[in-house]
Short mmCIF file of C-alpha atoms in Angstrom, two decimals:
data_model
loop_
_atom_site.label_atom_id
_atom_site.label_comp_id
_atom_site.label_asym_id
_atom_site.label_seq_id
_atom_site.Cartn_x
_atom_site.Cartn_y
_atom_site.Cartn_z
CA MET A 1 14.48 37.15 -18.95
CA ASN A 2 11.44 36.62 -20.97
CA GLU A 3 10.64 34.57 -23.66
CA GLY A 4 11.12 37.03 -26.49
CA THR A 5 14.60 38.20 -25.32
CA ALA A 6 15.46 34.27 -24.71
CA TYR A 7 14.58 33.78 -28.19
CA GLN A 8 16.66 36.81 -29.42
CA GLU A 9 19.26 35.82 -27.80
CA HIS A 10 19.42 32.38 -29.48
CA LYS A 11 18.39 33.42 -32.86
CA ASN A 12 21.67 35.59 -32.76
CA ARG A 13 24.01 32.44 -32.00
CA TYR A 14 22.41 30.36 -34.53
CA LYS A 15 22.64 33.04 -37.29
CA SER A 16 26.45 32.96 -36.28
CA ASP A 17 26.96 29.45 -35.60
CA SER A 18 24.64 27.35 -37.62
CA GLY A 19 26.55 24.40 -35.79
CA VAL A 20 24.88 25.31 -32.75
CA LEU A 21 21.26 25.67 -34.64
CA VAL A 22 21.75 21.90 -35.62
CA GLN A 23 23.08 20.65 -32.16
CA GLU A 24 20.41 22.59 -30.64
CA PHE A 25 17.69 21.22 -32.76
CA ASN A 26 18.77 17.54 -32.60
CA SER A 27 17.91 18.06 -29.08
CA GLY A 28 14.94 19.10 -29.26
CA ASN A 29 15.21 22.91 -28.40
CA GLN A 30 12.15 24.79 -29.17
CA PHE A 31 14.01 27.96 -30.31
CA ALA A 32 16.29 25.77 -32.56
CA PHE A 33 12.76 24.91 -34.32
CA ARG A 34 11.22 28.27 -34.31
CA PHE A 35 14.54 29.68 -35.93
CA VAL A 36 14.14 26.77 -38.78
CA PHE A 37 10.49 27.69 -38.88
CA GLU A 38 11.03 31.03 -39.54
CA LEU A 39 13.92 30.68 -41.98
CA TYR A 40 12.10 28.29 -44.49
CA TYR A 41 8.14 28.89 -43.69
CA ARG A 42 7.65 31.45 -46.18
CA ALA A 43 9.80 30.40 -49.19
CA ALA A 44 8.37 26.61 -48.77
CA VAL A 45 4.88 27.69 -48.84
CA LEU A 46 5.87 29.67 -52.27
CA VAL A 47 7.40 27.07 -53.67
CA ALA A 48 4.11 24.88 -52.90
CA GLU A 49 2.16 27.53 -54.26
CA GLY A 50 3.73 27.15 -57.45
CA ILE A 51 3.56 23.28 -57.66
CA LEU A 52 -0.07 23.27 -56.78
CA ALA A 53 -0.78 26.44 -59.13
CA GLY A 54 -1.62 29.16 -56.75
CA ASN A 55 -3.64 27.33 -53.98
CA GLU A 56 -2.13 29.06 -51.19
CA ALA A 57 -4.44 27.34 -48.27
CA GLU A 58 -3.33 23.68 -49.48
CA ALA A 59 0.16 25.06 -50.13
CA GLU A 60 0.17 26.39 -46.32
CA ASP A 61 -1.04 23.04 -45.02
CA LEU A 62 1.21 21.12 -46.91
CA VAL A 63 4.47 22.89 -45.72
CA GLN A 64 2.55 22.80 -41.99
CA ASP A 65 2.68 18.97 -42.37
CA ALA A 66 6.10 19.05 -43.21
CA PHE A 67 7.31 20.76 -40.35
CA ILE A 68 5.73 18.84 -38.17
CA LYS A 69 7.44 16.00 -39.60
CA LEU A 70 10.76 17.72 -39.54
CA TRP A 71 10.38 18.04 -35.47
CA ASN A 72 9.03 14.48 -34.93
CA HIS A 73 11.99 13.26 -37.63
CA ASP A 74 13.86 10.81 -35.25
CA GLU A 75 17.48 10.46 -37.08
CA ALA A 76 19.96 13.31 -36.36
CA PHE A 77 20.96 16.09 -38.78
CA LEU A 78 24.16 16.64 -39.44
CA GLU A 79 24.02 20.37 -41.11
CA VAL A 80 21.55 23.24 -41.72
CA SER A 81 21.50 22.33 -45.33
CA SER A 82 20.56 18.74 -44.10
CA LEU A 83 17.47 20.53 -42.42
CA LYS A 84 16.49 22.57 -45.47
CA SER A 85 16.56 19.68 -47.87
CA TYR A 86 14.53 17.52 -45.35
CA VAL A 87 11.76 20.19 -45.75
CA TYR A 88 11.97 20.76 -49.25
CA THR A 89 11.75 17.48 -50.38
CA THR A 90 9.02 16.49 -47.82
CA VAL A 91 7.24 19.42 -49.36
CA LYS A 92 7.59 18.92 -53.07
CA ASN A 93 6.46 14.83 -52.54
CA ALA A 94 3.44 16.34 -50.63
CA CYS A 95 2.63 18.70 -53.43
CA VAL A 96 3.36 15.60 -55.99
CA ASP A 97 0.94 13.40 -53.92
CA LYS A 98 -1.88 15.87 -53.74
CA LEU A 99 -2.01 16.56 -57.46
CA ARG A 100 -1.85 12.77 -58.27
CA ARG A 101 -4.38 12.20 -55.67
CA SER A 102 -6.83 14.50 -57.66
CA GLN A 103 -5.92 13.22 -60.88
CA VAL A 104 -4.31 16.35 -62.42
CA VAL A 105 -3.31 15.70 -66.21
CA ARG A 106 0.27 14.35 -66.61
CA LYS A 107 1.53 17.23 -68.23
CA TYR A 108 0.78 19.78 -65.28
CA GLU A 109 1.74 17.08 -62.98
CA THR A 110 5.53 16.72 -64.63
CA HIS A 111 5.64 20.43 -65.05
CA ALA A 112 5.15 20.49 -61.00
CA VAL A 113 7.77 18.06 -60.12
CA HIS A 114 10.04 20.36 -62.02
CA HIS A 115 8.82 23.96 -60.90
CA HIS A 116 10.84 23.62 -57.58
CA GLN A 117 13.66 24.24 -59.38
CA LEU A 118 13.34 28.15 -60.01
CA ALA A 119 13.82 27.93 -56.14
CA GLU A 120 16.18 25.10 -55.25
CA SER A 121 19.68 26.65 -55.32
CA ASP A 122 19.13 29.95 -53.52
CA PHE A 123 16.83 28.50 -50.77
CA THR A 124 19.39 28.77 -48.42
CA GLU A 125 18.24 32.57 -49.11
CA PRO A 126 14.69 32.56 -48.29
CA LEU A 127 13.84 36.01 -47.90
CA ILE A 128 15.23 36.64 -51.59
CA THR A 129 13.85 33.43 -52.91
CA ALA A 130 10.04 33.61 -52.15
CA GLU A 131 10.30 37.25 -53.47
CA THR A 132 12.19 36.14 -56.79
CA ILE A 133 9.38 32.91 -57.02
CA ARG A 134 6.45 35.47 -56.29
CA ILE A 135 7.95 37.82 -59.25
CA ILE A 136 8.30 34.77 -61.76
CA ASN A 137 5.03 33.26 -60.97
CA ASN A 138 3.37 35.61 -61.25
CA ALA A 139 4.63 36.93 -64.59
CA ILE A 140 4.10 33.82 -65.98
CA GLU A 141 0.39 33.26 -64.87
CA ALA A 142 -0.25 36.41 -66.83
CA LEU A 143 0.69 35.33 -69.86
CA PRO A 144 -1.86 34.04 -72.43
CA GLU A 145 -3.24 30.90 -71.56
CA GLN A 146 -1.63 29.07 -74.70
CA GLY A 147 1.48 30.33 -74.31
CA ARG A 148 1.25 29.88 -70.61
CA ASN A 149 0.69 26.16 -71.28
CA VAL A 150 3.68 25.66 -73.53
CA PHE A 151 5.51 27.89 -71.58
CA LYS A 152 4.92 25.71 -68.38
CA MET A 153 5.66 22.24 -70.06
CA SER A 154 8.73 23.70 -71.37
CA LEU A 155 9.91 24.48 -67.89
CA ALA A 156 9.31 20.90 -66.81
CA GLY A 157 11.80 20.02 -69.09
CA LEU A 158 9.69 18.81 -72.08
CA LYS A 159 11.12 18.88 -75.51
CA ASN A 160 9.44 21.38 -78.46
CA HIS A 161 7.72 18.18 -80.19
CA GLU A 162 6.66 16.43 -77.16
CA ILE A 163 4.59 19.52 -76.29
CA ALA A 164 3.34 19.62 -79.87
CA GLN A 165 1.92 16.13 -79.83
CA GLN A 166 0.90 16.80 -76.51
CA LEU A 167 -1.12 19.82 -77.22
CA SER A 168 -1.64 18.84 -80.66
CA ILE A 169 0.20 21.65 -82.21
CA SER A 170 2.57 22.07 -84.66
CA VAL A 171 6.23 22.22 -83.61
CA ASN A 172 6.57 25.58 -85.19
CA THR A 173 3.40 26.74 -83.30
CA VAL A 174 4.90 25.62 -79.92
CA LYS A 175 8.59 27.56 -80.93
CA THR A 176 6.29 30.93 -81.60
CA HIS A 177 4.55 30.31 -78.23
CA LYS A 178 7.95 29.92 -76.81
CA GLN A 179 9.69 33.04 -78.23
CA ARG A 180 6.56 35.09 -77.43
CA ALA A 181 6.26 33.89 -73.83
CA LEU A 182 10.18 34.78 -73.48
CA SER A 183 9.70 38.07 -74.91
CA ASN A 184 6.81 39.00 -72.91
CA LEU A 185 8.74 38.16 -69.76
CA ARG A 186 11.93 39.94 -70.27
CA ILE A 187 9.47 43.05 -70.46
CA SER A 188 7.85 42.28 -67.47
CA LEU A 189 10.64 40.92 -65.37
CA GLY A 190 13.20 43.11 -66.22
CA ASP A 191 16.88 41.90 -67.49
CA ALA A 192 18.01 40.82 -64.18
CA MET A 193 15.27 38.69 -63.37
CA PHE A 194 14.69 37.32 -66.92
CA ILE A 195 18.48 36.36 -67.08
CA LEU A 196 18.05 34.40 -63.46
CA LEU A 197 15.23 32.53 -64.91
CA LEU A 198 17.31 31.59 -67.76
CA LEU A 199 20.15 30.61 -65.63
CA HIS A 200 17.82 28.28 -63.97
CA HIS A 201 16.62 27.05 -67.11
CA ASN A 202 18.95 27.40 -70.28
CA HIS A 203 16.71 24.71 -72.20
CA LEU A 204 14.20 27.42 -72.61
CA LEU A 205 16.47 29.01 -75.77
CA LYS A 206 16.39 25.78 -77.78
#
């Protein structure tokens, strides 16, 4: 049996029984690691890209480092969600550390810490999540600059008066930029994707 066939057999077992996946991952099975890598790598890169403002090369480097740490992790994992959480948390922390080392303005660093919320709840669905993140991130980046800045800060959880203070504009101007951003996003994303965005960030309507 060649390696490709052997991996496919393991892969089928992992899909039908997550307990086998976790058990074999904990025992150092390379097929199990490969499966976990394929399951979460692309979505993790897109999450890192969102935090790092689209720097794909740095995102890939940080995610690869996260998987190396996962492979060398000493403690046993109890379930697949623990593997997912470890990768996700490691990537998020590495991105934030990268931004801090780069002395990024605090308001954008705050946004970066929270940006992952777009994908967190559906992270176990990597193919769907990756596509969702890509579409939403592209739509946000396509907004006019001032509106984009206001919207990102709102995504990070800042209140209207806090955004106004940091950008030296009025609260009414903040509200106007938010409403225009929401209108543009509804058009560019379509109703279904737009509703998904609001479900994750219902404070945007305030």
